CSV table of N, CA and C in Angstrom, one decimal:
chain,number,residue,atom,x,y,z
A,249,MET,N,135.2,120.7,111.3
A,249,MET,CA,133.9,120.2,111.9
A,249,MET,C,133.4,119.1,111.0
A,250,ALA,N,133.0,118.0,111.6
A,250,ALA,CA,132.4,116.8,110.9
A,250,ALA,C,131.1,117.2,110.1
A,251,GLU,N,131.0,116.6,108.9
A,251,GLU,CA,129.7,116.7,108.2
A,251,GLU,C,128.7,115.9,108.8
A,252,ALA,N,127.4,116.5,109.0
A,252,ALA,CA,126.3,115.7,109.5
A,252,ALA,C,125.9,114.6,108.5
A,253,THR,N,125.7,113.4,109.0
A,253,THR,CA,125.2,112.3,108.1
A,253,THR,C,123.8,111.8,108.4
A,254,GLN,N,123.2,112.4,109.5
A,254,GLN,CA,121.9,111.9,109.8
A,254,GLN,C,121.1,113.0,110.5
A,255,TYR,N,119.8,113.3,110.3
A,255,TYR,CA,119.1,114.2,110.9
A,255,TYR,C,117.9,113.6,111.5
A,256,MET,N,117.4,113.7,112.7
A,256,MET,CA,116.3,113.1,113.3
A,256,MET,C,115.3,114.1,113.5
A,257,PHE,N,114.0,113.8,113.4
A,257,PHE,CA,113.0,114.9,113.6
A,257,PHE,C,111.9,114.2,114.6
A,258,THR,N,111.2,115.0,115.3
A,258,THR,CA,110.1,114.6,116.3
A,258,THR,C,108.9,114.4,115.3
A,259,HIS,N,107.9,113.6,115.9
A,259,HIS,CA,106.6,113.4,115.0
A,259,HIS,C,106.0,114.8,114.7
A,260,ARG,N,106.0,115.7,115.6
A,260,ARG,CA,105.4,117.0,115.3
A,260,ARG,C,106.1,117.7,114.2
A,261,GLU,N,107.5,117.6,114.2
A,261,GLU,CA,108.3,118.3,113.2
A,261,GLU,C,108.0,117.8,111.8
A,262,VAL,N,107.8,116.5,111.7
A,262,VAL,CA,107.4,115.8,110.5
A,262,VAL,C,106.0,116.3,109.9
A,263,VAL,N,105.1,116.3,110.9
A,263,VAL,CA,103.7,116.7,110.6
A,263,VAL,C,103.8,118.1,110.1
A,264,THR,N,104.5,119.0,110.8
A,264,THR,CA,104.6,120.4,110.4
A,264,THR,C,105.2,120.6,109.0
A,265,ALA,N,106.3,119.8,108.7
A,265,ALA,CA,106.9,119.9,107.4
A,265,ALA,C,105.9,119.5,106.3
A,266,LEU,N,105.2,118.4,106.6
A,266,LEU,CA,104.3,118.0,105.5
A,266,LEU,C,103.1,119.0,105.4
A,267,LEU,N,102.6,119.6,106.4
A,267,LEU,CA,101.5,120.6,106.4
A,267,LEU,C,102.0,121.7,105.4
A,268,LYS,N,103.3,122.2,105.7
A,268,LYS,CA,103.8,123.3,104.9
A,268,LYS,C,104.0,122.8,103.4
A,269,LYS,N,104.4,121.6,103.2
A,269,LYS,CA,104.6,121.1,101.8
A,269,LYS,C,103.2,121.0,101.0
A,270,GLN,N,102.2,120.7,101.8
A,270,GLN,CA,100.9,120.5,101.2
A,270,GLN,C,100.1,121.8,101.2
A,271,ASN,N,100.6,122.9,101.8
A,271,ASN,CA,100.0,124.2,101.8
A,271,ASN,C,98.7,124.1,102.7
A,272,ILE,N,98.8,123.4,103.7
A,272,ILE,CA,97.5,123.3,104.6
A,272,ILE,C,97.6,124.2,105.8
A,273,HIS,N,96.5,125.1,106.0
A,273,HIS,CA,96.6,126.1,107.0
A,273,HIS,C,95.6,126.0,108.1
A,274,GLU,N,94.7,124.9,108.1
A,274,GLU,CA,93.8,124.8,109.1
A,274,GLU,C,93.5,123.4,109.5
A,275,GLY,N,92.9,123.2,110.6
A,275,GLY,CA,92.7,121.8,111.1
A,275,GLY,C,93.7,121.2,112.0
A,276,ILE,N,93.4,120.1,112.7
A,276,ILE,CA,94.4,119.4,113.5
A,276,ILE,C,94.7,118.2,112.7
A,277,TRP,N,96.1,118.0,112.4
A,277,TRP,CA,96.6,117.0,111.7
A,277,TRP,C,97.6,116.1,112.4
A,278,ALA,N,97.5,114.8,112.3
A,278,ALA,CA,98.3,113.9,112.9
A,278,ALA,C,99.2,113.1,112.0
A,279,LEU,N,100.4,112.6,112.6
A,279,LEU,CA,101.2,111.7,111.7
A,279,LEU,C,100.5,110.4,111.3
A,280,ALA,N,100.7,109.9,110.2
A,280,ALA,CA,100.0,108.6,109.8
A,280,ALA,C,101.1,107.8,109.2
A,281,VAL,N,101.3,106.5,109.6
A,281,VAL,CA,102.2,105.6,109.1
A,281,VAL,C,101.6,104.3,108.6
A,282,ASN,N,101.8,104.0,107.3
A,282,ASN,CA,101.1,102.9,106.7
A,282,ASN,C,102.2,101.7,106.8
A,283,LEU,N,101.8,100.6,107.4
A,283,LEU,CA,102.8,99.5,107.6
A,283,LEU,C,102.4,98.4,106.8
A,284,GLY,N,103.3,97.5,106.5
A,284,GLY,CA,103.1,96.3,105.7
A,284,GLY,C,103.4,95.2,106.8
A,285,PHE,N,103.2,93.9,106.3
A,285,PHE,CA,103.5,92.8,107.1
A,285,PHE,C,104.0,91.6,106.3
A,286,GLY,N,105.0,91.0,106.8
A,286,GLY,CA,105.6,89.7,106.0
A,286,GLY,C,106.2,88.8,107.0
A,287,VAL,N,106.3,87.5,106.6
A,287,VAL,CA,106.9,86.5,107.5
A,287,VAL,C,107.9,85.8,106.7
A,288,VAL,N,109.1,85.6,107.3
A,288,VAL,CA,110.1,84.8,106.8
A,288,VAL,C,110.7,84.0,107.8
A,289,ASN,N,111.5,82.9,107.4
A,289,ASN,CA,112.2,82.0,108.3
A,289,ASN,C,113.6,82.4,108.3
A,290,VAL,N,114.1,82.8,109.4
A,290,VAL,CA,115.6,83.2,109.4
A,290,VAL,C,116.3,82.6,110.7
A,291,GLY,N,117.5,82.5,110.6
A,291,GLY,CA,118.3,82.1,111.8
A,291,GLY,C,119.8,82.0,111.4
A,292,PRO,N,120.6,81.7,112.4
A,292,PRO,CA,122.0,81.6,112.0
A,292,PRO,C,122.5,80.3,111.2
A,293,SER,N,121.5,79.4,111.1
A,293,SER,CA,121.9,78.1,110.4
A,293,SER,C,120.5,77.5,110.2
A,294,GLN,N,120.5,76.5,109.2
A,294,GLN,CA,119.3,75.8,108.9
A,294,GLN,C,118.7,75.0,110.0
A,295,ASP,N,119.5,74.6,111.0
A,295,ASP,CA,118.9,73.9,112.2
A,295,ASP,C,118.5,74.9,113.3
A,296,ASP,N,118.6,76.2,113.0
A,296,ASP,CA,118.1,77.0,114.1
A,296,ASP,C,117.4,78.3,113.5
A,297,ILE,N,116.4,78.0,112.7
A,297,ILE,CA,115.6,79.0,112.0
A,297,ILE,C,114.3,79.1,112.8
A,298,ASN,N,113.8,80.3,112.7
A,298,ASN,CA,112.4,80.6,113.3
A,298,ASN,C,111.7,81.6,112.4
A,299,PRO,N,110.2,81.4,112.5
A,299,PRO,CA,109.5,82.2,111.8
A,299,PRO,C,109.7,83.7,112.4
A,300,THR,N,109.9,84.6,111.5
A,300,THR,CA,110.2,86.0,111.9
A,300,THR,C,109.3,87.0,111.2
A,301,ALA,N,108.7,87.9,111.9
A,301,ALA,CA,107.9,89.0,111.4
A,301,ALA,C,108.7,90.1,110.8
A,302,MET,N,108.3,90.5,109.6
A,302,MET,CA,108.8,91.7,109.0
A,302,MET,C,107.7,92.8,108.8
A,303,VAL,N,108.1,94.0,109.3
A,303,VAL,CA,107.0,95.1,109.4
A,303,VAL,C,107.6,96.3,108.6
A,304,PRO,N,107.5,96.4,107.2
A,304,PRO,CA,108.2,97.5,106.6
A,304,PRO,C,107.3,98.8,106.7
A,305,ILE,N,107.9,99.9,106.7
A,305,ILE,CA,107.0,101.1,106.5
A,305,ILE,C,106.8,101.4,105.1
A,306,MET,N,105.5,101.4,104.8
A,306,MET,CA,105.2,101.5,103.4
A,306,MET,C,104.9,102.9,102.8
A,307,GLY,N,104.6,103.7,104.0
A,307,GLY,CA,104.3,105.3,103.6
A,307,GLY,C,104.2,106.0,104.9
A,308,ILE,N,104.5,107.3,104.7
A,308,ILE,CA,104.4,108.2,105.9
A,308,ILE,C,103.6,109.4,105.4
A,309,GLY,N,102.5,109.8,106.2
A,309,GLY,CA,101.7,110.9,105.8
A,309,GLY,C,101.1,111.6,107.0
A,310,ILE,N,100.0,112.3,106.6
A,310,ILE,CA,99.3,113.1,107.6
A,310,ILE,C,97.8,112.8,107.5
A,311,GLN,N,97.0,112.8,108.6
A,311,GLN,CA,95.6,112.6,108.6
A,311,GLN,C,94.9,113.5,109.6
A,312,LYS,N,93.7,113.9,109.2
A,312,LYS,CA,93.0,114.8,110.1
A,312,LYS,C,92.8,114.1,111.4
A,313,SER,N,92.8,114.9,112.5
A,313,SER,CA,92.5,114.3,113.9
A,313,SER,C,91.5,115.3,114.6
A,314,ASP,N,91.0,114.7,115.7
A,314,ASP,CA,90.0,115.4,116.4
A,314,ASP,C,90.6,116.2,117.6
A,315,SER,N,91.9,115.8,118.0
A,315,SER,CA,92.4,116.3,119.2
A,315,SER,C,94.0,116.5,119.1
A,316,LEU,N,94.5,117.4,119.8
A,316,LEU,CA,96.0,117.5,119.8
A,316,LEU,C,96.6,116.4,120.8
A,317,ASN,N,97.7,115.8,120.4
A,317,ASN,CA,98.5,114.9,121.1
A,317,ASN,C,99.8,114.9,120.7
A,318,ALA,N,100.7,114.0,121.2
A,318,ALA,CA,102.1,114.0,120.9
A,318,ALA,C,102.3,113.7,119.3
A,319,LEU,N,101.3,113.3,118.6
A,319,LEU,CA,101.5,113.0,117.2
A,319,LEU,C,100.8,114.0,116.3
A,320,SER,N,100.2,115.1,116.9
A,320,SER,CA,99.4,116.0,116.0
A,320,SER,C,99.9,117.4,116.3
A,321,VAL,N,99.4,118.3,115.4
A,321,VAL,CA,99.7,119.8,115.5
A,321,VAL,C,98.4,120.4,114.9
A,322,ASP,N,98.2,121.8,115.3
A,322,ASP,CA,97.2,122.6,114.7
A,322,ASP,C,97.8,123.3,113.6
A,323,ALA,N,97.3,123.2,112.4
A,323,ALA,CA,97.9,123.7,111.2
A,323,ALA,C,97.9,125.2,111.2
A,324,ALA,N,96.8,125.9,111.9
A,324,ALA,CA,96.7,127.3,112.0
A,324,ALA,C,97.8,127.9,112.8
A,325,GLU,N,98.4,127.1,113.7
A,325,GLU,CA,99.4,127.6,114.6
A,325,GLU,C,100.8,127.4,114.0
A,326,VAL,N,101.1,126.2,113.3
A,326,VAL,CA,102.4,125.9,112.9
A,326,VAL,C,102.6,126.4,111.4
A,327,ASN,N,101.5,126.6,110.7
A,327,ASN,CA,101.6,127.1,109.3
A,327,ASN,C,100.4,128.1,109.0
A,328,PRO,N,100.4,129.3,109.7
A,328,PRO,CA,99.4,130.2,109.5
A,328,PRO,C,99.3,130.8,108.1
A,329,LEU,N,98.0,131.1,107.6
A,329,LEU,CA,97.8,131.6,106.4
A,329,LEU,C,98.3,133.0,106.5
A,330,THR,N,99.1,133.5,105.5
A,330,THR,CA,99.6,134.8,105.4
A,330,THR,C,99.0,135.6,104.2
A,331,GLU,N,98.7,136.8,104.3
A,331,GLU,CA,97.9,137.5,103.2
A,331,GLU,C,98.9,138.5,102.6
């Protein structure tokens, strides 16, 4: 059997993992992505270059949310406090 070389996760799976990592047990939390922005001139040759936007992902995290949606989870459901 071939060794896996990539694992993909849904937005909610990422939020759930971060809630567990941070030991958060209450509230609605959503995925947060911090983006940067840059511009460069690129093309196949000097005669065919164009201004091109670069948008790097600078960070991934979680933030409090008011409602559940495709990017959020309820911490009490996915990471309940156990006594």
